[in-house]
């Protein structure tokens, strides 16, 4: 199905089931627009009520259409869609767009109707797009199969192909981008409830489509979200940037999660993680689509993230510096050689630092731009250049554009322009830039955002090379899998840490005691001082139950404390099934962090990292990645939290053992994959990270098996 | 000077000193543009080399000009500016714009030249604008006194007045906003190095100007930053929104700061605090100026922050919900009555929740919009409405706009439109909305941002009413002021906490011991366990010096510990002047926070609040306000940090005593004002906040007097 979407976008014949003679209604518009845009294939309106529609012969049923169309459009009422889809199946129609609403988005009976459609599509192997969508436009081949205001316009074909789960909004994006934004589109499809061909199917098709250069997606949610990694990798390999716009950030938590990790890992956190891992560029407004799209059309990629800024306005230079640094670029010093060259012609009240301020003197001497740009393009410290021309216009603009284009022809470094002159007064200059594929923006802020997106993508390509050279370890423990399978209660601390140890993550020295004497013997082996912790799956919050005692220093103290914690546990929960008392090494020094696993229904296993204590949760300063991860990905996870300086050695603290921490994340991610079918959530909280070279140690852990999680969700639902 | 800027913007005669016959050069353009735009007053070019310039009689010197112009433009080389300015003074010219560059922005000799200008301006009482600026445009009276491309265009006069420290960039903003953005300007001035009339002077003038409705400022930095509060209050009283764009976020720290507070309180943190306190709306791009400006032109303010969204596209509805909630608005449930009304006509596959999704059915029945909008406007749970019309265009657009305008006429609630049709295909509909002052935006994201800015401003007006009903306490301690005056060393913990106590902020029970016996006596009074801390201004980092011992439980333990901490202190710094050993109550329970004071050269005293530990610094999760603050402002400071849930009772923790904490912030801010001349920095770190009703307690504190700070900066400079 995925490989063949060619026939979907360029069908030789189209049946329009439920076509209306009122060409302004939803069911009338597709035929109208297919005709008015000069569709070259055959059109078969199907409607028992008409002989013809808009001058085209109409058939009473699909069965009577004299050939098998490549595509059918279904425009009838929801209650009749299943019947029509079945007829498509019987006729052998490979692709069907269902426009009709009234399915899962309505809830209740609509959900059942949609299930029926899925079954029919599967039975007949139909590639269904929709339902509840607005159709498709293939600009390049003049196939306008849908409805809505934007179908009224003609479009220039271009290199951008888009897929949108939202109909009306998706077409608005296409319309504004290709018209006002001058970013021409090739193909555009809306997928609505997406019961058949999915957003990622279309993106995979676009990756293979030789004439698509830039891919845009607008999603509310993916049913096959984990495929983002695989599809993203293919896009990176094909060097086709994918811009993705995901909405739905303010969602409520969907299920009763027990662990920190699951609480923090809302869908948006996992989407962001997947986008980052897959080198997918996130966009957040129509303007981003246009701005980034124009950036990627330049066909150049910076070799690094070092930017030089040339400006005729000090203020705008500051602004752009702020924006670019805030988005991960560097604005470094130029080489002494470059500064020496610039000193020859930049006015002495200008600036030779980066940004280079050539001042309003440009009005009196346009040659300044040329020489400055050339000197800076030649600087080995510079990977890309942004030039701020304020509102330069008319003759001056043409003269400057000429010089910029001349310099740009001799370099591969990206050159971006922040140029605020209105189109009307700089038409010729802008046309020259467009011709040379030099991206230009009305505002320095937008220019900076677009350039930073290009730079981020270039870095993603470089990162991807590193990822491909690494291999995450494949750890496996069949015994652990068996032990966890079907377990309906949470795994308590001691057992959870033994699982971690199975996968190479060291934990505190500890043993479970069933009596005071055994406890004393263990304490001597472990070494005083020790901690005592009552172990019971029925008492997950041990501290709250006062079933924990820290810093026990001697045999005598232990004997007293042992009885006390047990008594407290029983007082807290009379019928608790107590496994024993854990006698544990006391840990001191080091920084507390939290690691975790969440096993998302859409994304599968993912790992989390954050600083320990209540701060991870209150400040949500954590990083996620889909499992498994390699060491370089683990290092990124560690470095990207805001609290990173705490580990890297802020305020005179020793630098933490970041390599050991990264290794623990890698191993935990391998565990997450190996136990993907058995566990729902896992917290290592806290994990102590000791100073550099001194390793890490898990001090507490919790594992929630899948079966326990399902029960928890059920409890929450009925409670 | 400030009151009289009327004559600056509308001068009866203008002298142009250094006017060039080459009308395309910088010194040629002002005369050209004044003439071409039909300036109605007298023009006096001054240049000894010419008899006439552009057909206007030219005078060899200002002295020979036959009258005293209201305004002189100085366009000569930097080295000759002082002489020309002096001549202006002698002639009695009240306002001068100095366009020339080559002053403080160049450093070195330029700084001295600028100092000379300041002295001359002061001596003669000249209102100087510039130097290093691009002049002024008074659209309303056709005074185009400056240079640059944007002076080529004609402008419709409008309600927006702007002041910009950046020349080229400022005029770009005006040009794009008034032309492409259809947000017409009234007056625009650039202030460059701002040695005379300042940004805030112009804003004060605009507040008084009856025809200015919306004020825009673009700043790199203010020399009179503290005045923001006073000017902001005047703008709020006049109900004139001030949009402020501040650049320069990535600045490096300027001086060696000792305290957390001073480290965290970079200029941007204080600007943001001042903007918030003053009800000034922060903008971050040209598009914001346009979008927010159009929002404020609607002339309506929501009574609260509750938004209802009507959409024809589910996706866009989700998007707008996300954006608005992320910006502090609410998207609440509609009343059952409203839902009942909607059920009558919204299709059953639409949604009656908020956002209300009327679906593409709108294409078949435009009346739907009218009825839906009316029902929602009438809902008492709704303060404002946003309507998302995707790309509706042509006839349909006109019909829908007609209905929207009809409903809008009968309500005061703001109604905003996210409407993505391009101008060309919805011209008539958009004109109707413009006529009715209903703001419309091409993207739901921009619509949401603009509406949220309007809502924020309405809330600022409401907050301001509360502020005005409160009075910060005026605390005063002449003894403390005297003790601190001229003190050249840091104030150590014990003395610092006594200062806090003077201003009503409780600290740990403690006394300074000069010997072991005294220490034991104190410990018995304070109550065991106690902490011992060596006090010495020469040992600011007591813990690092191991000059601290916690949890000392008995007389014997104290005797040993006393000797030990003293020995450690001496080992750490042999010549340290030791004041004694502090015997201090041990504090437990409660949450550690940090309070602080920073005394900024531009902003004056400000207070800071954040969570304690290294997290405030690593995560920069702190809030600032200029001192003094009232209780409601202190409550805002507490609630706005991301870690607020930690104090408010997250994860089953008890809620902290937030009222006692707010009271401490208020008192600390009064201290900051009272000791404004004496202290540079102050940290209370940690302050313990106990559970609700149990108060707060300062456990450590540091005061850095001004004289010590100056020395510290000197040390850093020479070190």
Coordinates of C-alpha atoms in Angstrom, one line a residue, chain B residues 278-635:
Chain B
X278 CA 4.3 48.3 35.5
X279 CA 1.8 46.5 33.3
X280 CA 4.0 46.9 30.2
X281 CA 3.4 44.3 27.5
X282 CA 6.6 42.7 26.3
X283 CA 6.9 42.0 22.6
X284 CA 9.5 39.9 20.8
X285 CA 9.1 40.4 17.1
X286 CA 7.8 42.8 14.5
X287 CA 4.8 40.5 14.1
X288 CA 4.0 40.9 17.8
X289 CA 3.9 44.7 17.4
X290 CA 1.4 44.4 14.6
X291 CA -0.6 41.6 16.1
X292 CA -0.8 43.1 19.6
X293 CA -1.4 46.6 18.2
X294 CA -4.3 45.4 16.2
X295 CA -5.7 43.6 19.3
X296 CA -5.5 46.8 21.4
X297 CA -7.2 48.8 18.6
X298 CA -10.4 46.8 19.2
X299 CA -11.1 49.1 22.1
X300 CA -12.5 46.2 24.2
X301 CA -11.1 44.6 27.3
X302 CA -12.2 41.2 28.7
X303 CA -13.6 41.3 32.2
X304 CA -11.7 38.1 33.0
X305 CA -9.5 35.5 31.3
X306 CA -12.1 33.0 30.3
X307 CA -12.1 32.3 26.6
X308 CA -14.6 30.4 24.4
X309 CA -13.4 29.1 21.0
X310 CA -15.7 28.5 18.0
X311 CA -14.0 26.5 15.2
X312 CA -14.8 25.0 11.8
X313 CA -11.7 22.8 12.2
X314 CA -11.0 20.6 15.1
X315 CA -7.2 20.7 14.7
X316 CA -7.1 24.5 14.8
X317 CA -9.3 24.4 17.9
X318 CA -6.9 22.2 19.8
X319 CA -4.0 24.4 18.7
X320 CA -5.7 27.6 20.0
X321 CA -6.6 25.9 23.2
X322 CA -3.0 24.9 23.8
X323 CA -1.7 28.4 23.0
X324 CA -4.2 30.2 25.2
X325 CA -3.8 28.0 28.2
X326 CA -0.1 28.2 27.9
X327 CA -0.4 31.9 28.1
X328 CA -2.5 32.0 31.3
X329 CA -6.0 32.0 29.9
X330 CA -8.8 29.6 30.7
X331 CA -10.9 27.7 28.2
X332 CA -13.8 26.7 30.6
X333 CA -16.9 24.6 30.2
X334 CA -19.9 26.5 28.8
X335 CA -23.0 26.6 31.0
X336 CA -25.6 23.8 30.5
X337 CA -28.0 26.4 29.2
X338 CA -25.5 27.3 26.4
X339 CA -24.8 23.7 25.6
X340 CA -28.6 23.1 25.4
X341 CA -29.0 26.0 22.9
X342 CA -26.1 24.7 20.8
X343 CA -27.5 21.2 20.7
X344 CA -30.4 22.6 18.7
X345 CA -28.3 23.4 15.6
X346 CA -24.6 22.2 15.8
X347 CA -24.3 18.9 13.9
X348 CA -24.1 15.8 16.1
X349 CA -20.6 15.0 14.8
X350 CA -19.5 18.4 15.9
X351 CA -18.5 19.3 19.5
X352 CA -20.4 21.2 22.2
X353 CA -17.5 21.3 24.5
X354 CA -15.2 24.3 24.4
X355 CA -13.8 24.6 21.7
X356 CA -17.2 24.4 20.0
X357 CA -16.6 22.6 16.7
X358 CA -19.3 23.6 14.2
X359 CA -17.6 21.5 11.5
X360 CA -17.4 21.9 7.8
X361 CA -21.3 22.0 7.9
X362 CA -20.8 25.7 7.9
X363 CA -20.3 25.4 4.1
X364 CA -23.9 24.2 3.8
X365 CA -25.5 26.5 6.4
X366 CA -23.8 29.8 7.2
X367 CA -26.5 30.7 9.7
X368 CA -24.8 28.3 12.1
X369 CA -22.1 30.8 12.8
X370 CA -24.4 33.5 13.8
X371 CA -26.5 31.4 16.2
X372 CA -23.4 29.7 17.7
X373 CA -21.6 33.0 18.3
X374 CA -24.7 34.6 19.8
X375 CA -25.2 31.7 22.2
X376 CA -21.6 31.8 23.3
X377 CA -21.4 35.6 23.7
X378 CA -24.4 35.3 26.0
X379 CA -22.7 32.7 28.2
X380 CA -21.8 34.2 31.6
X381 CA -18.8 31.8 31.8
X382 CA -17.2 33.6 28.9
X383 CA -15.2 36.8 28.9
X384 CA -14.0 36.8 25.3
X385 CA -14.5 34.7 22.1
X386 CA -12.1 33.5 19.4
X387 CA -13.5 32.2 16.2
X388 CA -11.6 30.1 13.8
X389 CA -12.8 30.3 10.2
X390 CA -10.0 28.4 8.4
X391 CA -9.9 29.7 4.8
X392 CA -13.5 30.7 4.3
X393 CA -13.6 33.1 1.4
X394 CA -15.6 34.9 -1.2
X395 CA -19.4 35.1 -0.8
X396 CA -19.4 32.8 2.1
X397 CA -16.8 35.0 3.9
X398 CA -18.9 38.1 3.4
X399 CA -22.0 36.4 4.6
X400 CA -20.2 35.1 7.8
X401 CA -18.5 38.5 8.4
X402 CA -21.9 40.2 8.2
X403 CA -23.3 37.9 10.9
X404 CA -20.2 38.3 13.1
X405 CA -20.3 42.0 13.0
X406 CA -24.0 42.0 13.8
X407 CA -23.5 39.9 16.9
X408 CA -20.4 42.0 17.9
X409 CA -22.3 45.2 17.8
X410 CA -24.5 44.0 20.7
X411 CA -21.7 43.0 23.1
X412 CA -18.7 44.5 24.8
X413 CA -16.8 41.2 24.9
X414 CA -13.8 41.0 22.6
X415 CA -14.3 38.8 19.6
X416 CA -11.1 37.8 17.8
X417 CA -10.9 35.9 14.5
X418 CA -8.4 33.4 13.3
X419 CA -9.1 33.5 9.6
X420 CA -6.6 32.1 7.2
X421 CA -8.1 33.2 3.8
X422 CA -5.6 35.3 1.9
X423 CA -6.4 39.0 1.6
X424 CA -7.2 38.9 -2.1
X425 CA -10.0 36.3 -1.6
X426 CA -11.6 37.8 1.5
X427 CA -11.1 41.5 1.0
X428 CA -14.7 42.5 1.5
X429 CA -15.1 40.3 4.6
X430 CA -11.9 41.6 6.1
X431 CA -12.8 45.2 5.4
X432 CA -16.1 44.7 7.3
X433 CA -14.1 43.3 10.3
X434 CA -11.7 46.2 10.2
X435 CA -14.5 48.7 10.1
X436 CA -16.0 47.1 13.2
X437 CA -12.6 46.9 14.9
X438 CA -12.7 43.1 15.2
X439 CA -9.1 41.9 15.2
X440 CA -8.4 39.1 12.7
X441 CA -5.3 37.0 12.2
X442 CA -4.1 34.5 9.5
X443 CA -2.9 32.0 12.1
X444 CA -4.6 30.6 15.2
X445 CA -1.3 30.9 17.0
X446 CA -1.0 34.6 16.3
X447 CA -4.6 35.1 17.2
X448 CA -4.0 33.3 20.5
X449 CA -0.9 35.3 21.3
X450 CA -2.6 38.6 20.6
X451 CA -5.7 37.8 22.6
X452 CA -3.6 36.5 25.5
X453 CA -1.7 39.9 25.4
X454 CA -5.0 41.8 25.6
X455 CA -6.1 39.5 28.4
X456 CA -2.8 40.0 30.3
X457 CA -3.2 43.7 30.0
X458 CA -6.8 43.7 31.2
X459 CA -5.5 41.7 34.2
X460 CA -2.7 44.2 34.7
X461 CA -5.3 46.9 35.0
X462 CA -7.2 44.9 37.5
X463 CA -4.1 44.0 39.5
X464 CA -3.1 47.7 39.5
X465 CA -6.4 48.5 41.3
X466 CA -5.4 46.0 44.0
X467 CA -1.8 47.4 44.2
X468 CA -3.2 50.9 44.7
X469 CA -5.3 49.8 47.6
X470 CA -2.3 48.4 49.4
X471 CA 0.6 50.2 50.9
X472 CA 4.0 48.7 51.4
X473 CA 5.2 49.2 55.0
X474 CA 7.8 51.9 55.5
X475 CA 10.3 50.3 57.8
X476 CA 13.2 52.2 59.0
X477 CA 16.3 51.7 61.1
X478 CA 18.6 54.7 61.4
X479 CA 21.0 52.6 63.6
X480 CA 21.4 50.0 61.0
X481 CA 21.9 52.6 58.3
X482 CA 24.6 54.2 60.3
X483 CA 26.3 50.9 61.2
X484 CA 26.5 49.9 57.5
X485 CA 27.5 53.3 56.1
X486 CA 31.0 53.0 54.6
X487 CA 31.5 49.4 55.9
X488 CA 34.1 47.9 53.7
X489 CA 33.8 44.2 54.5
X490 CA 30.9 41.8 54.2
X491 CA 28.6 41.5 57.2
X492 CA 28.8 38.0 58.6
X493 CA 25.9 35.7 59.4
X494 CA 25.1 36.7 63.0
X495 CA 25.2 40.4 62.3
X496 CA 23.3 40.0 59.1
X497 CA 20.5 38.1 60.8
X498 CA 20.3 40.8 63.5
X499 CA 19.7 43.3 60.7
X500 CA 16.9 41.0 59.3
X501 CA 15.4 40.9 62.8
X502 CA 15.4 44.7 63.0
X503 CA 13.1 44.6 60.0
X504 CA 10.8 42.0 61.5
X505 CA 12.2 38.9 59.7
X506 CA 12.7 36.1 62.4
X507 CA 16.0 34.2 62.5
X508 CA 17.3 31.2 64.3
X509 CA 17.9 31.6 68.1
X510 CA 21.6 32.1 68.5
X511 CA 24.3 34.0 70.3
X512 CA 28.0 34.6 69.6
X513 CA 30.3 32.9 72.0
X514 CA 33.9 34.1 72.7
X515 CA 34.9 31.0 74.7
X516 CA 33.9 27.5 75.5
X517 CA 32.2 28.3 78.7
X518 CA 30.1 31.0 77.2
X519 CA 29.2 28.6 74.4
X520 CA 27.9 26.0 76.8
X521 CA 25.8 28.5 78.6
X522 CA 24.4 29.8 75.3
X523 CA 23.7 26.2 74.1
X524 CA 21.7 25.5 77.2
X525 CA 19.7 28.7 76.7
X526 CA 19.1 27.9 73.0
X527 CA 18.4 24.3 73.7
X528 CA 20.3 21.2 72.3
X529 CA 21.0 20.1 69.6
X530 CA 22.8 23.2 68.4
X531 CA 25.1 24.2 65.5
X532 CA 28.5 25.8 65.9
X533 CA 29.7 28.2 63.2
X534 CA 32.9 30.2 63.3
X535 CA 32.1 33.9 62.5
X536 CA 34.7 35.8 60.4
X537 CA 34.3 38.3 57.6
X538 CA 37.4 36.7 56.2
X539 CA 35.8 33.3 55.9
X540 CA 32.7 33.7 53.9
X541 CA 32.5 30.0 52.9
X542 CA 32.3 28.5 56.4
X543 CA 31.4 25.0 55.2
X544 CA 34.3 24.8 52.8
X545 CA 36.6 25.8 55.7
X546 CA 35.0 23.0 57.9
X547 CA 34.3 25.8 60.4
X548 CA 30.8 24.5 61.0
X549 CA 29.5 21.7 63.1
X550 CA 25.8 20.6 63.1
X551 CA 23.8 18.7 65.6
X552 CA 25.9 19.1 68.6
X553 CA 23.9 17.3 71.3
X554 CA 25.6 17.8 74.7
X555 CA 28.0 19.9 76.8
X556 CA 30.8 17.4 76.2
X557 CA 30.3 17.2 72.5
X558 CA 30.2 21.0 72.3
X559 CA 33.5 21.4 74.2
X560 CA 35.3 19.2 71.7
X561 CA 33.5 20.6 68.6
X562 CA 34.3 24.2 69.7
X563 CA 38.0 23.6 69.6
X564 CA 37.8 21.7 66.4
X565 CA 35.9 24.3 64.3
X566 CA 38.3 27.0 65.5
X567 CA 41.3 25.0 64.7
X568 CA 39.8 24.2 61.2
X569 CA 39.2 27.9 60.6
X570 CA 42.7 28.9 61.5
X571 CA 44.1 26.1 59.3
X572 CA 42.0 27.4 56.5
X573 CA 43.0 31.0 56.8
X574 CA 45.8 31.7 59.2
X575 CA 45.3 35.4 59.6
X576 CA 41.5 35.4 59.6
X577 CA 40.0 37.9 62.1
X578 CA 37.6 35.7 64.1
X579 CA 34.7 37.3 65.8
X580 CA 33.7 34.3 67.8
X581 CA 31.7 31.1 67.4
X582 CA 28.0 31.3 66.7
X583 CA 25.9 28.9 68.8
X584 CA 22.7 28.3 67.0
X585 CA 19.4 26.5 67.2
X586 CA 19.2 23.5 64.8
X587 CA 16.3 24.0 62.4
X588 CA 14.4 21.0 60.9
X589 CA 11.3 20.5 58.9
X590 CA 10.1 23.2 56.5
X591 CA 11.1 23.9 53.0
X592 CA 14.3 25.8 52.2
X593 CA 13.9 28.9 50.1
X594 CA 16.2 31.8 49.2
X595 CA 15.3 35.5 49.5
X596 CA 17.6 38.2 48.3
X597 CA 18.1 41.9 47.6
X598 CA 20.1 43.3 44.7
X599 CA 20.8 47.0 44.4
X600 CA 21.1 47.6 40.7
X601 CA 22.8 50.8 39.4
X602 CA 19.9 51.3 36.9
X603 CA 16.9 49.8 38.7
X604 CA 17.8 50.5 42.4
X605 CA 16.8 48.0 45.0
X606 CA 15.0 44.8 43.9
X607 CA 14.0 41.6 45.8
X608 CA 14.3 38.0 44.7
X609 CA 12.6 34.8 45.6
X610 CA 13.4 31.2 44.7
X611 CA 13.6 27.7 46.1
X612 CA 16.7 27.0 48.1
X613 CA 19.7 24.8 47.4
X614 CA 21.7 24.9 44.3
X615 CA 18.5 24.6 42.2
X616 CA 17.7 28.3 42.2
X617 CA 21.0 29.0 40.6
X618 CA 21.3 26.0 38.3
X619 CA 17.7 26.3 37.1
X620 CA 17.4 30.0 37.4
X621 CA 13.8 29.4 38.6
X622 CA 13.5 32.7 40.6
X623 CA 11.3 35.8 40.5
X624 CA 12.3 39.4 40.9
X625 CA 10.4 42.6 41.7
X626 CA 11.6 46.2 42.2
X627 CA 11.3 47.2 45.9
X628 CA 9.2 48.0 47.7
X629 CA 6.5 45.4 47.1
X630 CA 3.0 44.9 48.6
X631 CA 1.6 41.6 49.9
X632 CA -0.2 40.9 46.6
X633 CA 2.9 41.4 44.6
X634 CA 4.8 39.2 47.0
X635 CA 2.2 36.5 46.5

